[in-house]
PDB file of C-alpha atoms in Angstrom:
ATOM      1  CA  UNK L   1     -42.443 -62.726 -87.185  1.00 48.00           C
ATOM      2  CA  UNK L   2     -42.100 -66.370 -88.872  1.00 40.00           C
ATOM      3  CA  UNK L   3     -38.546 -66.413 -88.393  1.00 43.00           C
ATOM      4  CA  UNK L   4     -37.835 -64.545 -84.948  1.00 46.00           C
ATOM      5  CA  UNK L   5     -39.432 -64.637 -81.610  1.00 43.00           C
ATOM      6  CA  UNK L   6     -38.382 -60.842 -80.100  1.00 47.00           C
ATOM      7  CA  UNK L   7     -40.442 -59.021 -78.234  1.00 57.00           C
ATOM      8  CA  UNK L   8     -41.419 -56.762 -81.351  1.00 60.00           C
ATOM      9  CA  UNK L   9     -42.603 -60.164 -82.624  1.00 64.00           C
ATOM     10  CA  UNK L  10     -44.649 -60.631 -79.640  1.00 74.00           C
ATOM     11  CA  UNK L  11     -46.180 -57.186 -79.667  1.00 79.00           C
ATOM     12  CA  UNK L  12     -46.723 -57.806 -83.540  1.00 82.00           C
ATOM     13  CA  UNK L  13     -48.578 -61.142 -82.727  1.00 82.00           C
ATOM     14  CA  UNK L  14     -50.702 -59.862 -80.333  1.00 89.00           C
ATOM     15  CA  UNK L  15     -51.830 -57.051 -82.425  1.00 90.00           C
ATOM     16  CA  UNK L  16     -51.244 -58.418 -86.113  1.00 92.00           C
ATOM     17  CA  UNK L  17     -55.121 -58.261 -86.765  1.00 92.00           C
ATOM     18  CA  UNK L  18     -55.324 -54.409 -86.199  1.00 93.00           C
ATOM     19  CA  UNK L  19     -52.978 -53.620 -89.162  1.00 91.00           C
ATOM     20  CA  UNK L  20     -54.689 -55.026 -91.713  1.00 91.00           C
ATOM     21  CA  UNK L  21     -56.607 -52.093 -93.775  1.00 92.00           C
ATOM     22  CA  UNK L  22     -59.993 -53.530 -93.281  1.00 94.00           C
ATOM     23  CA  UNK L  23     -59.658 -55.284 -89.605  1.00 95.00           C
ATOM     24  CA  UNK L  24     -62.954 -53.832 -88.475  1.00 95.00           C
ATOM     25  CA  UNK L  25     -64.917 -55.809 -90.937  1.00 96.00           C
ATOM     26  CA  UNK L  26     -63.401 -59.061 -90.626  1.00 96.00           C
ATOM     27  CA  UNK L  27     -63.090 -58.967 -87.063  1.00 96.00           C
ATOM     28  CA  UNK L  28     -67.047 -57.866 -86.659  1.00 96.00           C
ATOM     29  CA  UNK L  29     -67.929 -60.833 -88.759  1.00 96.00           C
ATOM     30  CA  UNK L  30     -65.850 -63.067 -86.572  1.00 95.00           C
ATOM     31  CA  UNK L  31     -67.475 -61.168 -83.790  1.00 96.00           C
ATOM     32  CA  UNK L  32     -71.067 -61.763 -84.703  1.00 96.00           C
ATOM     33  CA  UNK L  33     -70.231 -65.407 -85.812  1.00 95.00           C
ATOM     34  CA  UNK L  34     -68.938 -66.175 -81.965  1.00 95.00           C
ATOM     35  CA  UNK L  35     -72.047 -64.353 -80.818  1.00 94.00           C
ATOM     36  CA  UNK L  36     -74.318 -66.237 -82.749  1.00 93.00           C
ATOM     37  CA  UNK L  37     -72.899 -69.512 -81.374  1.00 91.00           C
ATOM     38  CA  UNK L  38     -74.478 -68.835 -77.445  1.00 89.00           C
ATOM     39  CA  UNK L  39     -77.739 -68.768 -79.348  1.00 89.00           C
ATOM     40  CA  UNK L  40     -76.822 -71.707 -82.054  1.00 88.00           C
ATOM     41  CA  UNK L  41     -74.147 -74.038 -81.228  1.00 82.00           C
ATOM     42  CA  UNK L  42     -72.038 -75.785 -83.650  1.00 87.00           C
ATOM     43  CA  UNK L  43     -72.682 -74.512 -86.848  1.00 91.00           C
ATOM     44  CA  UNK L  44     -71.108 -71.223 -86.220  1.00 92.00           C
ATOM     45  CA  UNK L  45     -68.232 -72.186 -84.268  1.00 93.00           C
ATOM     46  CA  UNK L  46     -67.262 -74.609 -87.450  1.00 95.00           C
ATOM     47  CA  UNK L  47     -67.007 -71.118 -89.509  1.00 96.00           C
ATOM     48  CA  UNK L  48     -64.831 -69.527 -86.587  1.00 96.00           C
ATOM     49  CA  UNK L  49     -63.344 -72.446 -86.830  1.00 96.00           C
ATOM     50  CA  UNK L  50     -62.337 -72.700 -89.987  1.00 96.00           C
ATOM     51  CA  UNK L  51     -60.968 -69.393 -90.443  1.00 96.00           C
ATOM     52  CA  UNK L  52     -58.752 -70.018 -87.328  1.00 96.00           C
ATOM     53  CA  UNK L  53     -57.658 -72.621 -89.426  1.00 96.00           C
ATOM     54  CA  UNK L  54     -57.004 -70.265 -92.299  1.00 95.00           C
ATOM     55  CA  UNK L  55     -54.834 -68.154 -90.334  1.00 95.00           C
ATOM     56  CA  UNK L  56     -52.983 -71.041 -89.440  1.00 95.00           C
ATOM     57  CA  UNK L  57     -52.764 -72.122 -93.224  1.00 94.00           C
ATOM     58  CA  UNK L  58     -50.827 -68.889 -94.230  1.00 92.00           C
ATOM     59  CA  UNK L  59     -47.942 -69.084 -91.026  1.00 93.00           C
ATOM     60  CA  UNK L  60     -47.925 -72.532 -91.948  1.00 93.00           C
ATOM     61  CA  UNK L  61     -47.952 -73.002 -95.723  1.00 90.00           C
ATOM     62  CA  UNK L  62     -47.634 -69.423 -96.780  1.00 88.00           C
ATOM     63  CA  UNK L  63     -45.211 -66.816 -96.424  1.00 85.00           C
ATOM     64  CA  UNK L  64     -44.930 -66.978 -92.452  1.00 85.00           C
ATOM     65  CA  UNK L  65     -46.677 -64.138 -91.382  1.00 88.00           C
ATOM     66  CA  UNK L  66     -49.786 -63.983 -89.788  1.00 91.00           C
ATOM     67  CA  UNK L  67     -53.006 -61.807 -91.570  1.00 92.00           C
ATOM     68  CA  UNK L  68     -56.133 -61.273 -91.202  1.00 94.00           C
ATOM     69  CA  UNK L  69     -57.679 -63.766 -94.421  1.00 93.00           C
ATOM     70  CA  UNK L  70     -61.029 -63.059 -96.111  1.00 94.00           C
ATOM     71  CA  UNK L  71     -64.174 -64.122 -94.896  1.00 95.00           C
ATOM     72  CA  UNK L  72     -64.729 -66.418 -98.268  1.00 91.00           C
ATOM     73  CA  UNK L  73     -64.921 -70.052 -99.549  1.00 92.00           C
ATOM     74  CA  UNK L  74     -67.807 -70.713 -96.710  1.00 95.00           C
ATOM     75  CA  UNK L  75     -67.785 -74.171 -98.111  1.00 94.00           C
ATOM     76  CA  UNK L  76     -63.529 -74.434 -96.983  1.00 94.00           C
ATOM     77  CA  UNK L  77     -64.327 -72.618 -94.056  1.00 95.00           C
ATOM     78  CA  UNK L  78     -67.066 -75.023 -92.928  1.00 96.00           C
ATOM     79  CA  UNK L  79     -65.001 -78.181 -93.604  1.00 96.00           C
ATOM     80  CA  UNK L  80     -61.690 -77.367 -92.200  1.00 95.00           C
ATOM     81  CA  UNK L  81     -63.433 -76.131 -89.251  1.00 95.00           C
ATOM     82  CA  UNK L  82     -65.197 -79.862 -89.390  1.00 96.00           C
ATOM     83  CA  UNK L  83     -61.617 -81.350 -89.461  1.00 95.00           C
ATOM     84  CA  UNK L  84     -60.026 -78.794 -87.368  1.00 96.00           C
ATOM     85  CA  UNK L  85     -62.461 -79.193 -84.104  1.00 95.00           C
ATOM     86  CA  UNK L  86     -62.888 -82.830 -85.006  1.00 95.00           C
ATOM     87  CA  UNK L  87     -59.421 -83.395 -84.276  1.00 96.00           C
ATOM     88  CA  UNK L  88     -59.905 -81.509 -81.285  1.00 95.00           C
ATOM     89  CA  UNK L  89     -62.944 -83.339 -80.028  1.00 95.00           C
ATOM     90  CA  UNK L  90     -61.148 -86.361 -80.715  1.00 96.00           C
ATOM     91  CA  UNK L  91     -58.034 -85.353 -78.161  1.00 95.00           C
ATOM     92  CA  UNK L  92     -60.586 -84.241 -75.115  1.00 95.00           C
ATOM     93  CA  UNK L  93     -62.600 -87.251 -75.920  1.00 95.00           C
ATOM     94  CA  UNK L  94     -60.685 -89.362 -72.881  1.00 95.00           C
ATOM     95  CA  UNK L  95     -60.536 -86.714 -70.609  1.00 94.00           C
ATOM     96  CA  UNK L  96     -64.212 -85.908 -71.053  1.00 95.00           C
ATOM     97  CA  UNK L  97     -65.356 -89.278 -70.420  1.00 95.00           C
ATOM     98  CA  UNK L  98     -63.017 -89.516 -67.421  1.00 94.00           C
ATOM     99  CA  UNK L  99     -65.236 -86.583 -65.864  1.00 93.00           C
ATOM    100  CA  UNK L 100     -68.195 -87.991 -66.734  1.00 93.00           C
ATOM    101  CA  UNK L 101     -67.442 -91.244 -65.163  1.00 92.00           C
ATOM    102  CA  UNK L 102     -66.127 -89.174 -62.094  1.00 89.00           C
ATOM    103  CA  UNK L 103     -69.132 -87.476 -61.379  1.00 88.00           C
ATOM    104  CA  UNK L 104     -71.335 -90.412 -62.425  1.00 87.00           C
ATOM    105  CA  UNK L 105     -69.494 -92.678 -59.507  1.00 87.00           C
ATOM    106  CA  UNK L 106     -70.211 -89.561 -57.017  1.00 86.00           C
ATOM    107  CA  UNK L 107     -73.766 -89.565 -57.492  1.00 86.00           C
ATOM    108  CA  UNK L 108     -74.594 -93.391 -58.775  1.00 84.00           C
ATOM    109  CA  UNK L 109     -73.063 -95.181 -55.956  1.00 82.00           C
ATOM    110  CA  UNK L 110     -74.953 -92.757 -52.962  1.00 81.00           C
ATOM    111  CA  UNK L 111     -78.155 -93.731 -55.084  1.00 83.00           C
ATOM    112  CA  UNK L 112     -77.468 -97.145 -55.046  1.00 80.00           C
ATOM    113  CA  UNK L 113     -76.850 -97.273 -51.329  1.00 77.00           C
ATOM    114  CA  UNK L 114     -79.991 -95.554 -50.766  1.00 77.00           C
ATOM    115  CA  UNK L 115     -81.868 -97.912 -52.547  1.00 76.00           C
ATOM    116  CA  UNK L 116     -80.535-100.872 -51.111  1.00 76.00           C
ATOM    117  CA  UNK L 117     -81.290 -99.154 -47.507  1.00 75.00           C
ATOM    118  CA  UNK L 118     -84.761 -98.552 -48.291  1.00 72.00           C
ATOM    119  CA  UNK L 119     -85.143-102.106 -49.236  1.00 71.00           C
ATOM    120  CA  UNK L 120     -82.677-103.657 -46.353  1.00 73.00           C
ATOM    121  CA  UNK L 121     -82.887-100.931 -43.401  1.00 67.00           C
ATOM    122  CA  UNK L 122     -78.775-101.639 -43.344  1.00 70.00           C
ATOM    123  CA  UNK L 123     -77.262 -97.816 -42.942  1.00 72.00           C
ATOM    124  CA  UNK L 124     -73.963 -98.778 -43.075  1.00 73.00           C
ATOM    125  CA  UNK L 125     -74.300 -99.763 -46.912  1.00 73.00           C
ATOM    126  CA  UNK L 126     -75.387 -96.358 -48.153  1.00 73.00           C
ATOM    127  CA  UNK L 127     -72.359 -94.955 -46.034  1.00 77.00           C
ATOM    128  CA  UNK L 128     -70.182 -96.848 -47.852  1.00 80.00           C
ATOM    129  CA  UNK L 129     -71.151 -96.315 -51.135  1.00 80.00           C
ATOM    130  CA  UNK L 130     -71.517 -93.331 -50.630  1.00 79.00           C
ATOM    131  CA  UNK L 131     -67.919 -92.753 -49.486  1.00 84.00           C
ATOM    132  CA  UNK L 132     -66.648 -95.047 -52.441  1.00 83.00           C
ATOM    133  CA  UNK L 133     -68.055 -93.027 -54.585  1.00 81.00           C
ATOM    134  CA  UNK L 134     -66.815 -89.716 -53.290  1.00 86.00           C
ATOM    135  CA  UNK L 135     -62.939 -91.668 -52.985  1.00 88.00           C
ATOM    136  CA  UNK L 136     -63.220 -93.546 -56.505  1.00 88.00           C
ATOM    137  CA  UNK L 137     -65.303 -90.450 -58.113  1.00 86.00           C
ATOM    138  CA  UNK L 138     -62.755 -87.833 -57.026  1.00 90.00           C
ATOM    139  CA  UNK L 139     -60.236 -90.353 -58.157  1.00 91.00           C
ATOM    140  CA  UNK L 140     -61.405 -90.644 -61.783  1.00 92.00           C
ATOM    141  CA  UNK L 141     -61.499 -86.646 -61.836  1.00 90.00           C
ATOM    142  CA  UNK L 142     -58.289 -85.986 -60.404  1.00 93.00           C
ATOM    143  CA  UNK L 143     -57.546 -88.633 -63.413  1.00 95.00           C
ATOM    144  CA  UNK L 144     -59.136 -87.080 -66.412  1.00 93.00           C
ATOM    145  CA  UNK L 145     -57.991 -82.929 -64.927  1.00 93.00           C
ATOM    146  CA  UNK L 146     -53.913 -84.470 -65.280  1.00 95.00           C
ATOM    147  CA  UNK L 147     -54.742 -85.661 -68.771  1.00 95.00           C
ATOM    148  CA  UNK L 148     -56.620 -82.380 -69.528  1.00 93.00           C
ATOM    149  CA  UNK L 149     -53.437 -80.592 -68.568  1.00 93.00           C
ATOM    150  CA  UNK L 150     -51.682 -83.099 -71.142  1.00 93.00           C
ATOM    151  CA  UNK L 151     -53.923 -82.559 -73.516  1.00 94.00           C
ATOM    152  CA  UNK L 152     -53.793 -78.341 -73.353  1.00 92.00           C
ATOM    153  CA  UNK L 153     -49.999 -78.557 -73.682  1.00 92.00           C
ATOM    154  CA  UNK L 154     -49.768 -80.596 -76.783  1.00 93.00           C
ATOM    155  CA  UNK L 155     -53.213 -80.306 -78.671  1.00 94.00           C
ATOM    156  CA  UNK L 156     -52.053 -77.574 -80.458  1.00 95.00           C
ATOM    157  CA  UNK L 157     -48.908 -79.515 -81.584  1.00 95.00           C
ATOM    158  CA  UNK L 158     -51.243 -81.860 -83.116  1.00 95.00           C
ATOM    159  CA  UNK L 159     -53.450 -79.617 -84.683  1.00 96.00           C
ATOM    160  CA  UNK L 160     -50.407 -77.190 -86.248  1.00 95.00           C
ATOM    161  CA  UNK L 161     -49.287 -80.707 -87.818  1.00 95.00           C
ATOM    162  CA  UNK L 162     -53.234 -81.038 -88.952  1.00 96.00           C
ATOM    163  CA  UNK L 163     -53.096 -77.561 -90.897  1.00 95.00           C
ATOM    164  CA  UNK L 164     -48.855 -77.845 -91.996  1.00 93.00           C
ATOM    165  CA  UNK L 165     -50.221 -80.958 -93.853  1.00 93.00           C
ATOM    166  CA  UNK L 166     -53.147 -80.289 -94.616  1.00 93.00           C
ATOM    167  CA  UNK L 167     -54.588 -83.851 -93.443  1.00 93.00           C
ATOM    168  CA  UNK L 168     -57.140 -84.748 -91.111  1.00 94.00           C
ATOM    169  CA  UNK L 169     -54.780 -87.995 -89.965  1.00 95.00           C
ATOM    170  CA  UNK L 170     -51.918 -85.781 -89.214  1.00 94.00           C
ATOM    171  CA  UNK L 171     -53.132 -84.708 -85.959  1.00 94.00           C
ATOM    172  CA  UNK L 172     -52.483 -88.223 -85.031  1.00 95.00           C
ATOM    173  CA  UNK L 173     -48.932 -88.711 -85.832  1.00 92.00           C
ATOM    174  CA  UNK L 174     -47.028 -87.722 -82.252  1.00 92.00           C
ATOM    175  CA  UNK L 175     -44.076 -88.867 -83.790  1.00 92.00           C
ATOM    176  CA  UNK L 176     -44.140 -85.954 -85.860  1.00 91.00           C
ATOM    177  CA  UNK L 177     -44.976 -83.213 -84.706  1.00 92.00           C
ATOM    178  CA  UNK L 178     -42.653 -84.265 -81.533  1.00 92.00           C
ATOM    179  CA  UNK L 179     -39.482 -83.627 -83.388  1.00 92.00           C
ATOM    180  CA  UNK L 180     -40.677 -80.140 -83.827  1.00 92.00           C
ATOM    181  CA  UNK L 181     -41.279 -79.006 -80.349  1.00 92.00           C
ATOM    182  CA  UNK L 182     -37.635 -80.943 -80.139  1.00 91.00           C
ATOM    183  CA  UNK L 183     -36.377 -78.412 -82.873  1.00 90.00           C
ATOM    184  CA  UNK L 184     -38.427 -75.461 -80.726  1.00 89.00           C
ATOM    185  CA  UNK L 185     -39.080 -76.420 -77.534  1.00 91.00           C
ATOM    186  CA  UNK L 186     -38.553 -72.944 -75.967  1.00 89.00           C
ATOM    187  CA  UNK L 187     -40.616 -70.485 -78.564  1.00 89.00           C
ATOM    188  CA  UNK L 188     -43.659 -73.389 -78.255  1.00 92.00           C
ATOM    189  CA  UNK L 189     -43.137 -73.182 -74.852  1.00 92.00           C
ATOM    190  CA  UNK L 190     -43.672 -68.748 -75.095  1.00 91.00           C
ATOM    191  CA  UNK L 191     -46.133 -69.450 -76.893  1.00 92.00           C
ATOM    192  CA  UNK L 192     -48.399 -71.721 -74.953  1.00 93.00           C
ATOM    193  CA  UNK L 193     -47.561 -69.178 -71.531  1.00 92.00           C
ATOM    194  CA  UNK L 194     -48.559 -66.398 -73.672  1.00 93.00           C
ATOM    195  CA  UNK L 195     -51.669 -67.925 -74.249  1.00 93.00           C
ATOM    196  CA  UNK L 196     -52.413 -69.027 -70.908  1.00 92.00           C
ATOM    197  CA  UNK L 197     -51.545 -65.565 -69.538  1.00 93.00           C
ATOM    198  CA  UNK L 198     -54.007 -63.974 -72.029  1.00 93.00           C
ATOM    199  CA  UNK L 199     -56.635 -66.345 -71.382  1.00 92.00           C
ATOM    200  CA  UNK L 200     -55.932 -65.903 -67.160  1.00 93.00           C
ATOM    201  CA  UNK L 201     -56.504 -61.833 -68.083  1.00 93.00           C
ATOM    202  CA  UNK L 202     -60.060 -62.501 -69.824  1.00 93.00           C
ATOM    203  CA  UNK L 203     -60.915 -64.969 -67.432  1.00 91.00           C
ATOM    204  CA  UNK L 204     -60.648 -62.558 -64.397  1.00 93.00           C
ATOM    205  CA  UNK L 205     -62.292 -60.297 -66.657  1.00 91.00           C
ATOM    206  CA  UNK L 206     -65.177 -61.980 -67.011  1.00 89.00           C
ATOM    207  CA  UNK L 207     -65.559 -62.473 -63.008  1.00 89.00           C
ATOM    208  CA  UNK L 208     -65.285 -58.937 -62.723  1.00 88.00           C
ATOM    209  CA  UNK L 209     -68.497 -57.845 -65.866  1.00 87.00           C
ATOM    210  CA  UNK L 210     -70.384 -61.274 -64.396  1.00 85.00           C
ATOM    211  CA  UNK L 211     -70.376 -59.778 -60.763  1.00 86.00           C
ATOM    212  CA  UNK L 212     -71.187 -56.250 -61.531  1.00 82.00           C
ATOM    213  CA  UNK L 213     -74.196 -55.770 -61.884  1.00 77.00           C
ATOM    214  CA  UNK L 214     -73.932 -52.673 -64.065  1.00 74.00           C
ATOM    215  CA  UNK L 215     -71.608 -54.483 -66.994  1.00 79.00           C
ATOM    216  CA  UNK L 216     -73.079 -58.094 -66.015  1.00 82.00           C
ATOM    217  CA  UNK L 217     -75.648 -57.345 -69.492  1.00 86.00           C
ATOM    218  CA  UNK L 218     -72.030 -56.771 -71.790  1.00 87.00           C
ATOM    219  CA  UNK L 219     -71.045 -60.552 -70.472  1.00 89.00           C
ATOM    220  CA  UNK L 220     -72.224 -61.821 -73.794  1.00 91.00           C
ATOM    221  CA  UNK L 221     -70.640 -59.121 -75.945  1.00 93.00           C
ATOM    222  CA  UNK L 222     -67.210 -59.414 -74.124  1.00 93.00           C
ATOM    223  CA  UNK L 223     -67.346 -63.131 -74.390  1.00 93.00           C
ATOM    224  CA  UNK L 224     -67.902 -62.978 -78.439  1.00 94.00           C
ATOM    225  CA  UNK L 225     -65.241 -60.016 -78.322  1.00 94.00           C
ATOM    226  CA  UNK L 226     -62.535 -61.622 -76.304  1.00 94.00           C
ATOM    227  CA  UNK L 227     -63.098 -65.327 -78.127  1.00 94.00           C
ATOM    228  CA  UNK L 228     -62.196 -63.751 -81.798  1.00 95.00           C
ATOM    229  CA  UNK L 229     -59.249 -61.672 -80.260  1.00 95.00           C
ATOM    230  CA  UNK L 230     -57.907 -65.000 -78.434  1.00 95.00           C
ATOM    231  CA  UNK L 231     -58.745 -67.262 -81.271  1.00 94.00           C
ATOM    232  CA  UNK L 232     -56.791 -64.821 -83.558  1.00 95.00           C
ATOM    233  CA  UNK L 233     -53.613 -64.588 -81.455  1.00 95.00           C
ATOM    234  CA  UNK L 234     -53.194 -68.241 -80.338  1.00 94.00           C
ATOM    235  CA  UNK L 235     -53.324 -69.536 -83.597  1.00 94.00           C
ATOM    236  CA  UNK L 236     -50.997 -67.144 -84.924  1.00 93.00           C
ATOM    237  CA  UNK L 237     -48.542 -67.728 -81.989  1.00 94.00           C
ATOM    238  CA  UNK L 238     -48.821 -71.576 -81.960  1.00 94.00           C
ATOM    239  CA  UNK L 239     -48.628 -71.513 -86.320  1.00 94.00           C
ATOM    240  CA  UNK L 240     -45.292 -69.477 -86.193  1.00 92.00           C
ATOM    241  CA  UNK L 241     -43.682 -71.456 -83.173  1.00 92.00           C
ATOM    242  CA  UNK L 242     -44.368 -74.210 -84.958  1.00 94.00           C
ATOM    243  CA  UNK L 243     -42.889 -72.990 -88.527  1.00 92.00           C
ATOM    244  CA  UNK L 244     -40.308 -72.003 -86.388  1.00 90.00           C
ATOM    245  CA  UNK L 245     -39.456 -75.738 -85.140  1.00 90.00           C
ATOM    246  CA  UNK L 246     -40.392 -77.336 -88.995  1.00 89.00           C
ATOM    247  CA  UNK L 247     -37.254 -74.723 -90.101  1.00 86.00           C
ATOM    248  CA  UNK L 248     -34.960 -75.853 -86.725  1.00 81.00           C
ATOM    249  CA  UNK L 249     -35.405 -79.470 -88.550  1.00 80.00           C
ATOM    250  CA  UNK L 250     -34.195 -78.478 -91.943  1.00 64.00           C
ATOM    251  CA  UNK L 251     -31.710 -76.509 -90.336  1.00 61.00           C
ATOM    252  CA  UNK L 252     -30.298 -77.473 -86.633  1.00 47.00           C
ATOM    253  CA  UNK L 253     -27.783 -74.472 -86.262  1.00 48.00           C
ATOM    254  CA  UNK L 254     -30.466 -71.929 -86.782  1.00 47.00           C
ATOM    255  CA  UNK L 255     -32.879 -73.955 -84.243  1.00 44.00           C
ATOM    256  CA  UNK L 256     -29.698 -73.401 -81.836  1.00 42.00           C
ATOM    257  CA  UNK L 257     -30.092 -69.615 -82.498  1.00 48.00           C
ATOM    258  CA  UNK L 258     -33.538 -68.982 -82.180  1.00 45.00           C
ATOM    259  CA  UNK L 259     -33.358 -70.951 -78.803  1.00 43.00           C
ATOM    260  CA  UNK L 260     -30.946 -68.239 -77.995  1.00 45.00           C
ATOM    261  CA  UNK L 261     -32.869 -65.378 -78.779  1.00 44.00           C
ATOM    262  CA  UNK L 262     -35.630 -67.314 -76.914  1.00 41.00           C
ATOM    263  CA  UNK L 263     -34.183 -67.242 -73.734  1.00 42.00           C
ATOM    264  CA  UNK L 264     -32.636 -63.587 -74.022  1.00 46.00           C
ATOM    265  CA  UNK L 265     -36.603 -62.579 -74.308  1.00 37.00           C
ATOM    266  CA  UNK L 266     -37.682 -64.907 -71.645  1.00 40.00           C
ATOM    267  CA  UNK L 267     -35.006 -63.191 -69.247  1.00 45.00           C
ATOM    268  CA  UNK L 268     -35.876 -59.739 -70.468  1.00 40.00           C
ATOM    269  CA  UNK L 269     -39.467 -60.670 -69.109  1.00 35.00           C
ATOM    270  CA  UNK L 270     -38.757 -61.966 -66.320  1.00 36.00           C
TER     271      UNK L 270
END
């Protein structure tokens, strides 16, 4: 699957987990891991983390194809989860502040003007404000969703870099992993729709459990479920697109091919 991007590579991405001998294990301990993180935050997300990183690891550094790895080496796990989601931190950093800033300017600035009328009995300053801080608050947030988008088309550029070599610094190098989408720029770009169509189908799903009232008790169970599954497939889509554009580098002629084959699938599709 490392080297093509068919539809029976697709299929085999999206369902690479189930083949391996002992899937039910290894998924059910990625399972309770994601579970245990809506009742303990952090710590075991770093694991999940981590072994999302693993996956990548082997596409990456390894023989191309994407397998289930051991739950072992907690230590590894724990710290290349660390790197792994501190990268990613680091990347939403600006667009979280931006929201926070947005919403702080809608509901500061109304606060201030009502202060100031309490004190001065002058209406017209809390109207103000508090329209300045609707305009310059929805501003800010219009702001930090565009970077957002940004930021959830090439994060995992930066982070396949991170894991390809192996260094914490090398999710920071745009100049790098830029000539690979270059080398790849239509299987990346298959592989970030596939992801955003998977994560459209769970998200509907979810409305659906959370509004009946039946299933709305499974939420949590789905939720731990579908986060392994998606975790699994993204990084083993986003790993072998990128492999795919590190090979186009080393060799242009067979980066002109697989673009080829790309498109054939993206018009079979559509």
């Amino acid at each position: 699957m490392a080297q093509q991007n068919s539809s029976s590579g697709i299929q085999y991405a999206l369902t690479f987990m189930f083949h391996d001998p002992q899937w039910q294990r290894k998924l059910l301990i990625g399972f309770g891991l994601m579970f245990a993180g809506m009742i303990v935050p952090v710590i075991p997300l770093l694991f999940t983390t981590g072994y999302v990183y693993r996956i990548m690891e082997r596409i990456l550094r390894g023989d191309g194809e994407p397998v289930l790895p051991e739950w072992s080496d907690w230590s590894k796990l724990f710290l290349d989860g660390l790197r792994f989601l501190g990268a990613l931190l680091l990347y939403w950093l600006p667009a979280i502040l931006l929201f926070i800033l947005g919403y702080g300017l809608m509901i500061v600035l109304p606060l201030i003007g009502a202060v100031i009328t309490s004190v001065n009995d002058q209406a017209w300053i809390f109207i103000l404000l508090q329209i300045g801080g609707m305009l310059f608050g929805f501003g800010v947030f219009a702001l930090g969703t565009l970077l957002a988008l940004a930021i959830s088309l090439f994060s995992p550029l930066a982070l396949s870099n991170l894991v390809a070599k192996d260094r914490f610094i090398a999710a920071f190098r745009p100049r790098e992993w830029w000539q690979v989408l270059r080398a790849n720029p239509s299987g990346y770009f298959l592989a970030w729709l596939i992801t955003f169509g998977l994560s459209f189908v769970t998200g509907i799903a979810y409305q659906v459990i959370y509004m009946t009232i039946v299933l709305c008790c499974l939420l949590p169970f789905f939720v731990a479920a579908a986060s392994i599954y998606l975790s699994c497939v993204t990084s083993a889509l986003f790993a072998s697109a990128y492999r795919q554009g590190l090979a186009g580098i080393e060799n242009p002629t067979q980066a002109m091919d697989q673009a080829a084959e790309n498109k054939d699938f993206n018009a079979e599709t559509t």
